[in-house]
């Protein structure tokens, strides 16, 4: 199984940007289905962005146009670039990669102040 470590969260002012990283313990070149969830206290878990097994990308309506998912297979890392952040984006962000089993990162907290 792939082990995932997230980083890049923090405190940012509304309108600012952050880039989250999801570093895998092994090669991710053969893994197509991967993405990012987020969950705020008292809220439902929300799928933010993902690569589908077919190679396309999907974004939640709430982040479309502001967030971009990307990957660097040479670095075994997936990214989530978050721009024009809003207070509503405050949540714990979790990455996942689907191989034979679902693999999850530990989460990284994003807090947006207004």
PDB file of C-alpha atoms in Angstrom:
ATOM      1  CA  UNK A   1       0.000   0.000   0.000  1.00  0.00           C
ATOM      2  CA  UNK A   2       0.985   3.610  -0.558  1.00  0.00           C
ATOM      3  CA  UNK A   3       1.580   5.839   2.460  1.00  0.00           C
ATOM      4  CA  UNK A   4       0.650   9.488   2.033  1.00  0.00           C
ATOM      5  CA  UNK A   5       1.909  12.553   3.885  1.00  0.00           C
ATOM      6  CA  UNK A   6       0.205  15.918   3.488  1.00  0.00           C
ATOM      7  CA  UNK A   7       1.707  19.331   4.020  1.00  0.00           C
ATOM      8  CA  UNK A   8       1.123  22.959   3.125  1.00  0.00           C
ATOM      9  CA  UNK A   9      -1.778  23.885   5.340  1.00  0.00           C
ATOM     10  CA  UNK A  10      -1.788  26.927   7.536  1.00  0.00           C
ATOM     11  CA  UNK A  11      -3.378  30.249   8.320  1.00  0.00           C
ATOM     12  CA  UNK A  12      -4.045  32.606   5.443  1.00  0.00           C
ATOM     13  CA  UNK A  13      -6.015  35.774   4.913  1.00  0.00           C
ATOM     14  CA  UNK A  14      -9.098  35.760   2.730  1.00  0.00           C
ATOM     15  CA  UNK A  15      -8.077  36.263  -0.858  1.00  0.00           C
ATOM     16  CA  UNK A  16      -4.735  34.582  -0.340  1.00  0.00           C
ATOM     17  CA  UNK A  17      -3.318  31.338  -1.677  1.00  0.00           C
ATOM     18  CA  UNK A  18      -1.946  28.048  -0.418  1.00  0.00           C
ATOM     19  CA  UNK A  19      -0.563  24.967  -2.120  1.00  0.00           C
ATOM     20  CA  UNK A  20      -1.164  21.621  -0.454  1.00  0.00           C
ATOM     21  CA  UNK A  21       1.142  18.689  -1.150  1.00  0.00           C
ATOM     22  CA  UNK A  22       0.474  14.971  -0.870  1.00  0.00           C
ATOM     23  CA  UNK A  23       3.723  13.010  -0.952  1.00  0.00           C
ATOM     24  CA  UNK A  24       3.537   9.272  -1.575  1.00  0.00           C
ATOM     25  CA  UNK A  25       5.963   6.661  -0.294  1.00  0.00           C
ATOM     26  CA  UNK A  26       6.270   5.024  -3.691  1.00  0.00           C
ATOM     27  CA  UNK A  27       5.674   5.500  -7.369  1.00  0.00           C
ATOM     28  CA  UNK A  28       2.324   7.012  -8.268  1.00  0.00           C
ATOM     29  CA  UNK A  29       2.684   6.775 -12.017  1.00  0.00           C
ATOM     30  CA  UNK A  30       0.331   3.822 -12.251  1.00  0.00           C
ATOM     31  CA  UNK A  31      -2.277   5.329  -9.921  1.00  0.00           C
ATOM     32  CA  UNK A  32      -4.905   7.339 -11.737  1.00  0.00           C
ATOM     33  CA  UNK A  33      -7.709   7.767  -9.214  1.00  0.00           C
ATOM     34  CA  UNK A  34      -6.618  10.281  -6.597  1.00  0.00           C
ATOM     35  CA  UNK A  35      -7.793  13.546  -5.138  1.00  0.00           C
ATOM     36  CA  UNK A  36      -8.671  15.738  -2.181  1.00  0.00           C
ATOM     37  CA  UNK A  37     -11.467  15.822   0.371  1.00  0.00           C
ATOM     38  CA  UNK A  38     -12.100  18.411   3.036  1.00  0.00           C
ATOM     39  CA  UNK A  39     -14.153  18.463   6.198  1.00  0.00           C
ATOM     40  CA  UNK A  40     -15.014  21.330   8.487  1.00  0.00           C
ATOM     41  CA  UNK A  41     -16.253  20.774  12.052  1.00  0.00           C
ATOM     42  CA  UNK A  42     -19.952  19.978  12.010  1.00  0.00           C
ATOM     43  CA  UNK A  43     -20.035  19.782   8.219  1.00  0.00           C
ATOM     44  CA  UNK A  44     -20.291  16.968   5.708  1.00  0.00           C
ATOM     45  CA  UNK A  45     -17.148  15.693   4.065  1.00  0.00           C
ATOM     46  CA  UNK A  46     -16.808  17.287   0.656  1.00  0.00           C
ATOM     47  CA  UNK A  47     -14.936  16.020  -2.372  1.00  0.00           C
ATOM     48  CA  UNK A  48     -12.972  19.054  -3.510  1.00  0.00           C
ATOM     49  CA  UNK A  49     -11.019  17.864  -6.532  1.00  0.00           C
ATOM     50  CA  UNK A  50      -9.954  14.606  -8.096  1.00  0.00           C
ATOM     51  CA  UNK A  51      -8.337  12.829 -10.986  1.00  0.00           C
ATOM     52  CA  UNK A  52     -10.639  10.158 -12.325  1.00  0.00           C
ATOM     53  CA  UNK A  53      -9.424   6.760 -13.437  1.00  0.00           C
ATOM     54  CA  UNK A  54      -9.959   7.989 -16.980  1.00  0.00           C
ATOM     55  CA  UNK A  55      -7.514  10.859 -16.514  1.00  0.00           C
ATOM     56  CA  UNK A  56      -9.944  13.759 -16.339  1.00  0.00           C
ATOM     57  CA  UNK A  57     -10.367  16.185 -13.441  1.00  0.00           C
ATOM     58  CA  UNK A  58     -13.462  17.051 -11.423  1.00  0.00           C
ATOM     59  CA  UNK A  59     -13.990  19.982  -9.068  1.00  0.00           C
ATOM     60  CA  UNK A  60     -16.660  20.843  -6.561  1.00  0.00           C
ATOM     61  CA  UNK A  61     -18.761  23.801  -7.645  1.00  0.00           C
ATOM     62  CA  UNK A  62     -17.657  25.656  -4.534  1.00  0.00           C
ATOM     63  CA  UNK A  63     -14.002  25.667  -5.636  1.00  0.00           C
ATOM     64  CA  UNK A  64     -14.176  25.522  -9.410  1.00  0.00           C
ATOM     65  CA  UNK A  65     -12.120  28.287 -10.957  1.00  0.00           C
ATOM     66  CA  UNK A  66     -10.133  28.829  -7.763  1.00  0.00           C
ATOM     67  CA  UNK A  67      -8.523  25.438  -7.043  1.00  0.00           C
ATOM     68  CA  UNK A  68      -6.331  23.347  -9.330  1.00  0.00           C
ATOM     69  CA  UNK A  69      -5.317  19.739  -8.815  1.00  0.00           C
ATOM     70  CA  UNK A  70      -2.035  18.578 -10.302  1.00  0.00           C
ATOM     71  CA  UNK A  71       0.565  15.865  -9.957  1.00  0.00           C
ATOM     72  CA  UNK A  72       4.279  15.358 -10.460  1.00  0.00           C
ATOM     73  CA  UNK A  73       4.951  11.677 -11.016  1.00  0.00           C
ATOM     74  CA  UNK A  74       8.711  12.192 -10.832  1.00  0.00           C
ATOM     75  CA  UNK A  75       8.272  13.595  -7.317  1.00  0.00           C
ATOM     76  CA  UNK A  76       5.580  11.065  -6.372  1.00  0.00           C
ATOM     77  CA  UNK A  77       3.480  14.006  -5.251  1.00  0.00           C
ATOM     78  CA  UNK A  78      -0.004  15.360  -5.864  1.00  0.00           C
ATOM     79  CA  UNK A  79      -0.850  19.016  -5.280  1.00  0.00           C
ATOM     80  CA  UNK A  80      -3.841  21.213  -4.661  1.00  0.00           C
ATOM     81  CA  UNK A  81      -3.297  24.852  -5.551  1.00  0.00           C
ATOM     82  CA  UNK A  82      -5.849  27.015  -3.758  1.00  0.00           C
ATOM     83  CA  UNK A  83      -6.297  30.621  -4.858  1.00  0.00           C
ATOM     84  CA  UNK A  84      -8.629  33.422  -3.795  1.00  0.00           C
ATOM     85  CA  UNK A  85      -9.355  31.612  -0.571  1.00  0.00           C
ATOM     86  CA  UNK A  86     -12.560  32.281   1.315  1.00  0.00           C
ATOM     87  CA  UNK A  87     -13.496  31.725   4.925  1.00  0.00           C
ATOM     88  CA  UNK A  88     -15.752  28.916   3.691  1.00  0.00           C
ATOM     89  CA  UNK A  89     -12.623  27.028   2.613  1.00  0.00           C
ATOM     90  CA  UNK A  90     -11.567  26.581   6.236  1.00  0.00           C
ATOM     91  CA  UNK A  91     -11.368  22.824   6.833  1.00  0.00           C
ATOM     92  CA  UNK A  92      -9.084  19.859   7.274  1.00  0.00           C
ATOM     93  CA  UNK A  93      -7.923  18.689   3.863  1.00  0.00           C
ATOM     94  CA  UNK A  94      -7.199  15.025   3.135  1.00  0.00           C
ATOM     95  CA  UNK A  95      -5.634  13.447   0.085  1.00  0.00           C
ATOM     96  CA  UNK A  96      -6.346   9.963  -1.187  1.00  0.00           C
ATOM     97  CA  UNK A  97      -5.035   7.580  -3.777  1.00  0.00           C
ATOM     98  CA  UNK A  98      -6.844   4.485  -4.929  1.00  0.00           C
ATOM     99  CA  UNK A  99      -4.751   1.468  -5.814  1.00  0.00           C
ATOM    100  CA  UNK A 100      -5.786  -1.981  -4.631  1.00  0.00           C
ATOM    101  CA  UNK A 101      -7.070  -0.215  -1.520  1.00  0.00           C
ATOM    102  CA  UNK A 102      -7.963   3.350  -0.635  1.00  0.00           C
ATOM    103  CA  UNK A 103      -5.026   5.229   0.864  1.00  0.00           C
ATOM    104  CA  UNK A 104      -5.465   8.414   2.909  1.00  0.00           C
ATOM    105  CA  UNK A 105      -3.188  11.118   4.174  1.00  0.00           C
ATOM    106  CA  UNK A 106      -3.335  12.328   7.753  1.00  0.00           C
ATOM    107  CA  UNK A 107      -4.873  15.654   6.835  1.00  0.00           C
ATOM    108  CA  UNK A 108      -3.642  19.215   6.913  1.00  0.00           C
ATOM    109  CA  UNK A 109      -5.562  22.114   8.412  1.00  0.00           C
ATOM    110  CA  UNK A 110      -6.399  25.163   6.332  1.00  0.00           C
ATOM    111  CA  UNK A 111      -7.749  28.184   8.175  1.00  0.00           C
ATOM    112  CA  UNK A 112      -8.862  31.260   6.271  1.00  0.00           C
ATOM    113  CA  UNK A 113      -9.425  34.421   8.265  1.00  0.00           C
ATOM    114  CA  UNK A 114     -11.563  37.315   7.126  1.00  0.00           C
TER     115      UNK A 114
END
